[in-house]
mmCIF file of C-alpha atoms and ligand atoms in Angstrom:
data_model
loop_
_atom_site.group_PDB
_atom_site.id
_atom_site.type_symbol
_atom_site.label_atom_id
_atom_site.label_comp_id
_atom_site.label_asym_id
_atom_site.label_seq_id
_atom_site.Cartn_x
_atom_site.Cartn_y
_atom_site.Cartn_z
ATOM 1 C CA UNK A 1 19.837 -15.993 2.894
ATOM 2 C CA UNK A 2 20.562 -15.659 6.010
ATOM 3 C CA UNK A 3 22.264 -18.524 8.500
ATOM 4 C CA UNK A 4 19.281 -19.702 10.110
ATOM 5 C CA UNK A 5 16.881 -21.337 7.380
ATOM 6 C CA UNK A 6 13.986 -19.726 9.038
ATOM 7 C CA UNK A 7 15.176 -16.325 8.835
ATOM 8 C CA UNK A 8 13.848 -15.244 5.292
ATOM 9 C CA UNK A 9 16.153 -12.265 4.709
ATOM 10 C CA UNK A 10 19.712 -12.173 4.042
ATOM 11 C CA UNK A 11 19.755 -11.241 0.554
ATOM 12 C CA UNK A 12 18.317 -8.546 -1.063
ATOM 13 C CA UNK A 13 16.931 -7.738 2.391
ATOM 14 C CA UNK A 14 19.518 -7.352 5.674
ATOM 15 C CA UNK A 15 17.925 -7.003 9.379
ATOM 16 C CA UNK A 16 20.249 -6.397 12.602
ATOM 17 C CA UNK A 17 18.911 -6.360 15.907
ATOM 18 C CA UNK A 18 20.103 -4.162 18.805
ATOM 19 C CA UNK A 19 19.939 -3.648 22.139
ATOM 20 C CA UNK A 20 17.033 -1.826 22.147
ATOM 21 C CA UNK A 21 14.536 -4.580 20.414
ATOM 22 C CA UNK A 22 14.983 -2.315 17.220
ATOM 23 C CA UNK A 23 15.321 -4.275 14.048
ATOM 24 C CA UNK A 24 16.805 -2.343 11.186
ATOM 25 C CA UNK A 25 15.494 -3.583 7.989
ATOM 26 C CA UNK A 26 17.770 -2.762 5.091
ATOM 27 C CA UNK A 27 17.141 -2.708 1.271
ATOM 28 C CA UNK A 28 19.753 -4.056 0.162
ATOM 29 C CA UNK A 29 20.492 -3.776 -3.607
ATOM 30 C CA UNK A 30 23.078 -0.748 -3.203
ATOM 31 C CA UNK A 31 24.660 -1.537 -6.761
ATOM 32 C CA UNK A 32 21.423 -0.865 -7.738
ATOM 33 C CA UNK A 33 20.318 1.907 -5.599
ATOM 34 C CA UNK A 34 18.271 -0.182 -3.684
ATOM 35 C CA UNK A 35 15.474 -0.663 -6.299
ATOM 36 C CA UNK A 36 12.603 -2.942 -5.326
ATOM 37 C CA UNK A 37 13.274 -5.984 -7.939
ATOM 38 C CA UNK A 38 10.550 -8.969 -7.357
ATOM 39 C CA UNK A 39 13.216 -10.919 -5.202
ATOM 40 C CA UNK A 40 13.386 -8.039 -2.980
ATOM 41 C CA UNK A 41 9.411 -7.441 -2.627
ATOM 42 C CA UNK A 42 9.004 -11.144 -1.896
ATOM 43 C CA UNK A 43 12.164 -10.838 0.529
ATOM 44 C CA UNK A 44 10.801 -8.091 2.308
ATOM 45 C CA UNK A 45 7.273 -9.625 3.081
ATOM 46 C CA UNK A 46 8.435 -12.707 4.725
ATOM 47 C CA UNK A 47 10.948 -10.639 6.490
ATOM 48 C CA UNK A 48 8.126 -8.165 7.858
ATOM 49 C CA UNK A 49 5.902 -11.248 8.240
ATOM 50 C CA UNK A 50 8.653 -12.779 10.537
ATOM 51 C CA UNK A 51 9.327 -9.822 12.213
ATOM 52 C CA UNK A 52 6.232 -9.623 13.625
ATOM 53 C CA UNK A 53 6.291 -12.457 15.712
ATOM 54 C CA UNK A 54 10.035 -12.157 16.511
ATOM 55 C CA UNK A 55 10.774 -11.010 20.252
ATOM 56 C CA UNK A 56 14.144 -9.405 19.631
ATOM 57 C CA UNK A 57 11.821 -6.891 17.541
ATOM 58 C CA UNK A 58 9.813 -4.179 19.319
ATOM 59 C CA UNK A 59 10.140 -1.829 16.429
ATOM 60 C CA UNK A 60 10.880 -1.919 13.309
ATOM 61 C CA UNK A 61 13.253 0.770 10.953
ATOM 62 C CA UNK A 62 13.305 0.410 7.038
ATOM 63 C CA UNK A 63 16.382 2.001 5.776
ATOM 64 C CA UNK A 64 18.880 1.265 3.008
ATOM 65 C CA UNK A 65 22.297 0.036 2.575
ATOM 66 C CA UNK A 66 24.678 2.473 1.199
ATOM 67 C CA UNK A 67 23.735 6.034 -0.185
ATOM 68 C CA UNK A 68 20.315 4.821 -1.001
ATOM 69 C CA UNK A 69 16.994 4.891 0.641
ATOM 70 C CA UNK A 70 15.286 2.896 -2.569
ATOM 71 C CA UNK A 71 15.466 4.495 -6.139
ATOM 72 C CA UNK A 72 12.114 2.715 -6.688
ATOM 73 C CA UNK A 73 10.705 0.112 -8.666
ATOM 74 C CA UNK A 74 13.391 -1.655 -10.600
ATOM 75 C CA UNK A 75 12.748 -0.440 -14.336
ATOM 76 C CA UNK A 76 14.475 -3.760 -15.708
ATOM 77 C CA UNK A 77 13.591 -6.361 -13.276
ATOM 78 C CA UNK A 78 9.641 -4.856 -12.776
ATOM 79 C CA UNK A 79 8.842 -3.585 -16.046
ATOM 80 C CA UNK A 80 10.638 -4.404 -18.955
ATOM 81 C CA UNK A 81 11.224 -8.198 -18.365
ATOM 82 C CA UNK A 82 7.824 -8.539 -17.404
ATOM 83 C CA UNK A 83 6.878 -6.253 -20.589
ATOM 84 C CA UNK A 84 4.786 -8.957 -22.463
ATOM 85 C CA UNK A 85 4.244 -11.649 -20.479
ATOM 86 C CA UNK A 86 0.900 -13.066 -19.514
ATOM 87 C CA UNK A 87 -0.938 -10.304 -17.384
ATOM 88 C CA UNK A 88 -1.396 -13.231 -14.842
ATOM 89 C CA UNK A 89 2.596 -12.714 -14.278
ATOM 90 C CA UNK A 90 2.247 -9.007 -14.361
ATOM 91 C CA UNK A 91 -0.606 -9.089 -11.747
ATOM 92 C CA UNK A 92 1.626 -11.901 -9.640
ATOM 93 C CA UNK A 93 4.474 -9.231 -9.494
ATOM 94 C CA UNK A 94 2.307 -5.864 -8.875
ATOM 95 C CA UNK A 95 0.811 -8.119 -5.637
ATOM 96 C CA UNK A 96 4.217 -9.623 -4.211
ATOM 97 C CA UNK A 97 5.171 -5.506 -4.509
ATOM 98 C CA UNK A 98 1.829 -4.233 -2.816
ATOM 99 C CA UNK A 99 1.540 -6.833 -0.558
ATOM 100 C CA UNK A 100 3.848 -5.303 1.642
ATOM 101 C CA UNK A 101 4.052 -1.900 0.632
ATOM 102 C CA UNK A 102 1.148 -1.043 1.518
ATOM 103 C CA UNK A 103 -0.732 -3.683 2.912
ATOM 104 C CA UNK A 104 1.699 -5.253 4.855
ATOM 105 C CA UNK A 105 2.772 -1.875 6.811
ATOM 106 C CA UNK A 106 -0.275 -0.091 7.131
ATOM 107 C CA UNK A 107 -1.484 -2.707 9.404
ATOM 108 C CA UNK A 108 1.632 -3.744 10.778
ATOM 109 C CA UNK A 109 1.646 -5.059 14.436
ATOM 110 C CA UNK A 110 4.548 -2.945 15.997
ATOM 111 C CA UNK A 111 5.213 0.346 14.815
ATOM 112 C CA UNK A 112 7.432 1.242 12.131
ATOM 113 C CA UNK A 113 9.984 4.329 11.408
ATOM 114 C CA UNK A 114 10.817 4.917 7.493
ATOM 115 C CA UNK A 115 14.269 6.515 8.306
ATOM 116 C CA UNK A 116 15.130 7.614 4.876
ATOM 117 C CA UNK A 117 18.783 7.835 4.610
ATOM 118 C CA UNK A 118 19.563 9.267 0.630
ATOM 119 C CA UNK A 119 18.015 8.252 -2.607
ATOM 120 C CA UNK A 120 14.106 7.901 -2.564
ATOM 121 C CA UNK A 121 11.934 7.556 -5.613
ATOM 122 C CA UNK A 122 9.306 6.604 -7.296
ATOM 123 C CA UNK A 123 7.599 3.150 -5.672
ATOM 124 C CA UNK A 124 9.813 3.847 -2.946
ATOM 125 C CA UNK A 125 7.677 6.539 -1.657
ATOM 126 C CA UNK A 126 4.298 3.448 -1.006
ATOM 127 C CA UNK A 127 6.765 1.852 1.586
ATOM 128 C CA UNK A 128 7.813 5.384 3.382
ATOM 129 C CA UNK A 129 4.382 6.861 3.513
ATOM 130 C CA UNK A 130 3.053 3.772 4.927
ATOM 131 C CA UNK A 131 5.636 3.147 7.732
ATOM 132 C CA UNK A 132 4.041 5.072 11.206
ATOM 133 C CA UNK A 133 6.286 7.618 10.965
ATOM 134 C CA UNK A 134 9.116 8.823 8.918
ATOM 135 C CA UNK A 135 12.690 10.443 9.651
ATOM 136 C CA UNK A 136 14.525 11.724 6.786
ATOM 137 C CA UNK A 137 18.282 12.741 6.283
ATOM 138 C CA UNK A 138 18.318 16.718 5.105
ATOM 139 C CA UNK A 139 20.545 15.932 2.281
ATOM 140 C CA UNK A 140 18.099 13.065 1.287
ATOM 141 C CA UNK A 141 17.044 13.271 -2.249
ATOM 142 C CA UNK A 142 13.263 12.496 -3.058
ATOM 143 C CA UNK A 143 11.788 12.889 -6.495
ATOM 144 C CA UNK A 144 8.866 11.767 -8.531
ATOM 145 C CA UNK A 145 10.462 11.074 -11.751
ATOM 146 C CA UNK A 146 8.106 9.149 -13.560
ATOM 147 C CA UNK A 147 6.817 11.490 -16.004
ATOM 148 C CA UNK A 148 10.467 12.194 -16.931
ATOM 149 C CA UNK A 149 10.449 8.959 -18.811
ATOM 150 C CA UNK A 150 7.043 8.894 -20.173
ATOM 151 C CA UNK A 151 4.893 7.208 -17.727
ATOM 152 C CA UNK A 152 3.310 8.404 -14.272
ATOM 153 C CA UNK A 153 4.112 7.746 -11.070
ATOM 154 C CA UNK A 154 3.935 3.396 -10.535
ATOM 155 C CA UNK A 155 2.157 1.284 -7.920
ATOM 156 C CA UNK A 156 0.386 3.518 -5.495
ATOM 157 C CA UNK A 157 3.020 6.415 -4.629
ATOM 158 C CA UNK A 158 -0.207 9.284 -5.857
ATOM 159 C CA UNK A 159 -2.795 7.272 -3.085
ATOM 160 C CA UNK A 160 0.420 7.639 -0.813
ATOM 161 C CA UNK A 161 1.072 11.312 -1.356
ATOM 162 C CA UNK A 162 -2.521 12.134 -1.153
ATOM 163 C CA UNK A 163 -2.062 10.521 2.477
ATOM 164 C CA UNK A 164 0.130 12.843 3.175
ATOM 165 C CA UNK A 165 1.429 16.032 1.341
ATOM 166 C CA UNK A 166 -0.280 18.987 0.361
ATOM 167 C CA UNK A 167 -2.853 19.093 -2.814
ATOM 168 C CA UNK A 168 -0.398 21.901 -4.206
ATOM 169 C CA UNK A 169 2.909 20.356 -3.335
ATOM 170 C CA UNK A 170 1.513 16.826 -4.965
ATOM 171 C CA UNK A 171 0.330 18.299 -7.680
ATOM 172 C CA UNK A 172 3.797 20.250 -8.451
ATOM 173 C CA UNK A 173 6.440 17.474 -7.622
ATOM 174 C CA UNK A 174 4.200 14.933 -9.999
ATOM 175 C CA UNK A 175 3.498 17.004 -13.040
ATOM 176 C CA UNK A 176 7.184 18.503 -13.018
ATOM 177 C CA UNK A 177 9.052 15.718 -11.439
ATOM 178 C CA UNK A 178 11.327 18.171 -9.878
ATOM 179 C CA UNK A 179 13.399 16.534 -7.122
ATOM 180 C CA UNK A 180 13.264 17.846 -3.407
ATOM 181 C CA UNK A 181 15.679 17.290 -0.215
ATOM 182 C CA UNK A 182 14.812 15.955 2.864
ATOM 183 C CA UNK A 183 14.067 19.470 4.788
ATOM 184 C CA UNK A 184 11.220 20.327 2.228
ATOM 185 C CA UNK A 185 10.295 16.790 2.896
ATOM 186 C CA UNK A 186 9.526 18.003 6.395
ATOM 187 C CA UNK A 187 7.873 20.739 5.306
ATOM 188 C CA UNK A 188 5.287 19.551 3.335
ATOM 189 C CA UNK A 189 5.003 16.478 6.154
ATOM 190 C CA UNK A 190 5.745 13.899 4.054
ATOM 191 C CA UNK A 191 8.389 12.958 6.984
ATOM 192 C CA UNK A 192 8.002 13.812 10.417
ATOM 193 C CA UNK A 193 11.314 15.888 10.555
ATOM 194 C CA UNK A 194 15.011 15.915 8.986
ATOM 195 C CA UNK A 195 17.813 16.367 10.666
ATOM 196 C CA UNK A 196 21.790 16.632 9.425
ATOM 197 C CA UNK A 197 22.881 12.955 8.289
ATOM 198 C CA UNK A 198 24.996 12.322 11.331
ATOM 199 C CA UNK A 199 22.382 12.598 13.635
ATOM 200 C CA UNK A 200 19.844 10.825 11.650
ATOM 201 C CA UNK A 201 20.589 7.294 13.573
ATOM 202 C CA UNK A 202 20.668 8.528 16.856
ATOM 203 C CA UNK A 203 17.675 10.570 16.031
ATOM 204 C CA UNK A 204 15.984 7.500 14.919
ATOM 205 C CA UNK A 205 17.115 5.512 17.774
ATOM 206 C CA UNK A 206 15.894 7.896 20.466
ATOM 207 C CA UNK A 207 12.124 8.304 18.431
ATOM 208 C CA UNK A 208 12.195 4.430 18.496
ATOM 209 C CA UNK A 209 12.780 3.939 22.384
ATOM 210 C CA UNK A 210 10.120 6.414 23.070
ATOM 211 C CA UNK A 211 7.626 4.046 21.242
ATOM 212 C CA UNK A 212 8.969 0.914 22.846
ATOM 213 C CA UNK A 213 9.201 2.457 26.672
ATOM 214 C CA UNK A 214 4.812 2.362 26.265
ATOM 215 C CA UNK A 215 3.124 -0.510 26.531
ATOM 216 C CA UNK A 216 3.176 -2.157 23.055
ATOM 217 C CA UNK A 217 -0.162 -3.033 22.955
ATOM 218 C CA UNK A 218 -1.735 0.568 23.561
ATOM 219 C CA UNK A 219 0.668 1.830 20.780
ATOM 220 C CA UNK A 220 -0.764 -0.853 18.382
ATOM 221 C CA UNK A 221 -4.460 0.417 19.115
ATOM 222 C CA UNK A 222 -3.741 3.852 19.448
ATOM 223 C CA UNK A 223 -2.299 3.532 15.478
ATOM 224 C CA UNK A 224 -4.358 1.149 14.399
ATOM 225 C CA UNK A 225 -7.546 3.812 15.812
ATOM 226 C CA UNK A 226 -6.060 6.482 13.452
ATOM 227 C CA UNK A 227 -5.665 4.589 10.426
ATOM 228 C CA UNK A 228 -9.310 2.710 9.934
ATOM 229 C CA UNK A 229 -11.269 5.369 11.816
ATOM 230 C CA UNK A 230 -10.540 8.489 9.820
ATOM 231 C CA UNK A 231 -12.316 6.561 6.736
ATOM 232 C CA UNK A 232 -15.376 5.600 8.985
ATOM 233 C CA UNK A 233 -18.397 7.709 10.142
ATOM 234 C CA UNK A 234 -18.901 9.228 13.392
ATOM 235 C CA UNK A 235 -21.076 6.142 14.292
ATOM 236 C CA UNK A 236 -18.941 3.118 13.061
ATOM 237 C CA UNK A 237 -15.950 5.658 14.494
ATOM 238 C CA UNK A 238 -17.173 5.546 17.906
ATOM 239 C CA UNK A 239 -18.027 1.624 18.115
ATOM 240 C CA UNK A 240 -14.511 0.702 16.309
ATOM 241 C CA UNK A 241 -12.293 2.962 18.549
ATOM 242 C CA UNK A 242 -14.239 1.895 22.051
ATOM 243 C CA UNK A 243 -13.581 -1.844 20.991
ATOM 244 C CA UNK A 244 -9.755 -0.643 20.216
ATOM 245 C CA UNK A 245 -9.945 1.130 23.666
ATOM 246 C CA UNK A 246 -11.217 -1.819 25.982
ATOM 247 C CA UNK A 247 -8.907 -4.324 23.498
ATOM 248 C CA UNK A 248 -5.880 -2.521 24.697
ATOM 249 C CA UNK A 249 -6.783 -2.500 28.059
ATOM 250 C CA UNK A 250 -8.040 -6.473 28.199
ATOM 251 C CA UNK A 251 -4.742 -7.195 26.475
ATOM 252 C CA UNK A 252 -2.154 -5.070 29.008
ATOM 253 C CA UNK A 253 -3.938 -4.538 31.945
ATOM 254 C CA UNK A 254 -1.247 -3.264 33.909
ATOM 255 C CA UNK A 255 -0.558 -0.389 31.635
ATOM 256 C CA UNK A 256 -4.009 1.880 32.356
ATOM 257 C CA UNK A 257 -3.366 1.154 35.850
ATOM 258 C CA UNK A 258 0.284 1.821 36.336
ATOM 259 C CA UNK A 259 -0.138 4.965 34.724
ATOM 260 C CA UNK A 260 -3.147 6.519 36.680
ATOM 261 C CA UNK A 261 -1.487 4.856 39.417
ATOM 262 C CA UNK A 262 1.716 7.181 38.533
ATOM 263 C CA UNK A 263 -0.180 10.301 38.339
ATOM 264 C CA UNK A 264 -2.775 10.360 40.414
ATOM 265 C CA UNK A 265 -1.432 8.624 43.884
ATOM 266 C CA UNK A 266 2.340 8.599 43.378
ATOM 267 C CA UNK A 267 2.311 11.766 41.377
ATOM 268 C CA UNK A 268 5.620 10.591 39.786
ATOM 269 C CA UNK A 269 3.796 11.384 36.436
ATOM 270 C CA UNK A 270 2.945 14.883 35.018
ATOM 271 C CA UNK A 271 2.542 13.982 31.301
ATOM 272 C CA UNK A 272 1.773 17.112 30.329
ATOM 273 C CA UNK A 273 5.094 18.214 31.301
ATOM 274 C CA UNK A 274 7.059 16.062 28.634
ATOM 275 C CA UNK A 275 7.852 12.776 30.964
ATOM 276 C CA UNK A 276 6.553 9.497 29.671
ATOM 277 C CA UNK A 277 5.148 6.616 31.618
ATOM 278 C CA UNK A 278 7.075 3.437 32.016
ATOM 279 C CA UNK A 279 4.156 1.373 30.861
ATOM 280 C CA UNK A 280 6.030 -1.852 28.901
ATOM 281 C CA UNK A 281 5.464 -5.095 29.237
HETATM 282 N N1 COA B 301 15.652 0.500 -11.509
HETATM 283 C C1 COA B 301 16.632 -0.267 -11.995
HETATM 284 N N2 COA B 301 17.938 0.019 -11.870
HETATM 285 C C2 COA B 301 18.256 1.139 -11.192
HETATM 286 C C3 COA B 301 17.277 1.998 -10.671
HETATM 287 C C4 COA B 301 15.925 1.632 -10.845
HETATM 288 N N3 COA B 301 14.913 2.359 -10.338
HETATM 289 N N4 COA B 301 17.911 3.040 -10.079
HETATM 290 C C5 COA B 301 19.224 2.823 -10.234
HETATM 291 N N5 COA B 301 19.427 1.678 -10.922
HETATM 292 C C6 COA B 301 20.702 1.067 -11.332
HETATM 293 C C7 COA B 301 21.317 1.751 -12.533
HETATM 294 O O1 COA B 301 20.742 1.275 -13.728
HETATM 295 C C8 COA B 301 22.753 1.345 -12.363
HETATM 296 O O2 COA B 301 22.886 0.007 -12.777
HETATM 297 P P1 COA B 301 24.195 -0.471 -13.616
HETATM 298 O O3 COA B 301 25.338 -0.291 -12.660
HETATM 299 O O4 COA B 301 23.920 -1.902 -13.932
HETATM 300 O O5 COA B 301 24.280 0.426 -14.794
HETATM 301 C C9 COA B 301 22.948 1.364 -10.837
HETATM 302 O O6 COA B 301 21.667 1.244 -10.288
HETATM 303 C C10 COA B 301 23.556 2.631 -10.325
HETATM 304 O O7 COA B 301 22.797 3.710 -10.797
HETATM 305 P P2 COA B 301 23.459 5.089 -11.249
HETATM 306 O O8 COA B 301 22.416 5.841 -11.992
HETATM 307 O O9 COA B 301 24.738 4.814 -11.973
HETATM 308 O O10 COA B 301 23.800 5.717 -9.838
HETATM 309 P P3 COA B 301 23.914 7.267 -9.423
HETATM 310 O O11 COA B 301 24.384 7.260 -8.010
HETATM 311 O O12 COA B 301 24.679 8.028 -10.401
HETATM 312 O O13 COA B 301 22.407 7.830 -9.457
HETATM 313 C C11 COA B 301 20.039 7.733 -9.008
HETATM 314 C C12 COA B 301 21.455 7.365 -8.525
HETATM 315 C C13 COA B 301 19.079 7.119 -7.983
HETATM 316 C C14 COA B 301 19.897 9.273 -9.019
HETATM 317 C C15 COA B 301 19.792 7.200 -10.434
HETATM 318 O O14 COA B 301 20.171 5.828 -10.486
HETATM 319 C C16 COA B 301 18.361 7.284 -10.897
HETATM 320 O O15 COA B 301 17.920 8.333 -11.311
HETATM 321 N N6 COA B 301 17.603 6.164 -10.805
HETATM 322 C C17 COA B 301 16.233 6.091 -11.269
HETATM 323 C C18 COA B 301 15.317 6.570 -10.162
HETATM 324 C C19 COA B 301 13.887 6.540 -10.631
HETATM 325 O O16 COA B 301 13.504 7.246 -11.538
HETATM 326 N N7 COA B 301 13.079 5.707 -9.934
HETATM 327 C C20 COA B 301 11.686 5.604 -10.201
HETATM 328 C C21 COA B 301 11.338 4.156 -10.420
HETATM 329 S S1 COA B 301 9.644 3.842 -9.993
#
């Protein structure tokens, strides 16, 4: 654990903060390829939980320790020891694993990057789909193995790729199991983009700033709008994302106004030409 009682990670789970208000939250299990045991999954939610009301925190990156993004659920720890016991136990673990996975980031309150750094499989891919967006080394290796040793694909890595990937790509890399690197990752926009492993950090870091330089509470709506809307109609669509509008603007009111302050009397503005506001708290 770590030194300060109220920090809940340390273990399984590492966070550093920077300079920048990023906090890079590590799996940490690299003898074990960084697979998501039941410490780890109740690790990583009180470390997220924490997170979100920590100040030296603007954004959040989910990486792993060593060569390993995560190789997945952990076969021993997840299944087999919990093989036979009372499905009150096995329903216990599958929560403490979903409850952040999924749940957790998908309505996280500051955004997230998955920056996927080598080994990803399995249960791995619930966390990386459902970070905001996703940054992958080329040489990363993703795979769907599952049905390699007799059972398909765990937790809810299909929902996940049926969030994001291609019917025909989905359907390929989880009936074959064939494993993929991190550029056809990009491709089929299961990750934003891949770049060459030494500039995957500083890649990372510069997609992270851009996020923190707006104002954080127009970034929250803005992905918060995209995720519940799109399973909405038109009607509850329209409601939902004008109460997301005026939210954002009753909780940062400086940020509307600097910014059409910017462009249309200063005219030190011209977003469509690739400059971004200064609009952060
Ligand atoms: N669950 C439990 N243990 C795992 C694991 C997993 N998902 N993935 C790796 N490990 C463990 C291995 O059992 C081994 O433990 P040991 O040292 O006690 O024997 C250790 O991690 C190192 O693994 P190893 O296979 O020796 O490393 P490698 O670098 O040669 O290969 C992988 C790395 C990721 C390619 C390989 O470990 C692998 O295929 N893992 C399974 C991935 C998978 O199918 N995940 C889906 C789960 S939902």
């Amino acid at each position: 654990m770590s030194d300060n009682i109220n920090e809940p990670w340390g273990n399984t789970v590492l966070v550093e903060f920077d300079e920048h208000r990023i906090a890079w939250v590590r799996f940490n299990r690299p003898d074990k390829r960084n697979a998501m045991n039941p410490t780890l999954n109740r690790e990583m939610f009180a470390t997220l939980d924490h997170l979100e009301d920590d100040d030296r925190c603007a954004v959040v990156v989910l990486t792993g320790s060593d060569d390993a993004f995560s190789a997945g659920m952990d076969l021993k720890e997840y299944f087999r020891e919990t093989d036979g016991k009372p499905r009150s136990v096995q329903h216990r673990v599958r929560g403490e694993g979903t409850n952040w996975q999924y749940r957790k980031l998908l309505n996280y309150a500051k955004p997230t990057i998955a920056m996927v750094n080598g080994w990803c499989f399995g249960g791995a891919f619930v966390p990386l789909v459902s970070c905001d967006l996703a940054i992958a080394s080329e040489d990363a290796t993703f795979g769907l193995s599952e049905v390699n040793w007799g059972v398909t694909p765990g937790n809810l890595v299909t929902r996940a790729l049926a969030e994001t990937i291609p019917t025909r790509d989905a359907m390929f890399y989880i009936m074959t199991g064939q494993h993929f690197d991190g550029k056809r990752a990009s491709e089929m926009r299961l990750v934003n983009e891949a770049v060459p492993a030494d500039q995957l950090r500083a890649r990372t870091i510069e997609l992270a700033l851009q996020l923190t330089s707006l104002s954080q509470w127009v970034v929250r709506g803005a992905k918060m709008g995209f995720r519940h809307s799109r399973l909405m109609s038109w009607e509850a669509a329209e409601d939902y994302l004008y109460a997301k509008h005026d939210q954002a603007i009753l909780f940062d009111t400086d940020a509307r106004e600097q910014g059409m302050t910017q462009f249309l009397d200063d005219k030190t503005y011209r977003p469509g030409l690739g400059t971004y506001a200064t609009t952060a708290e």
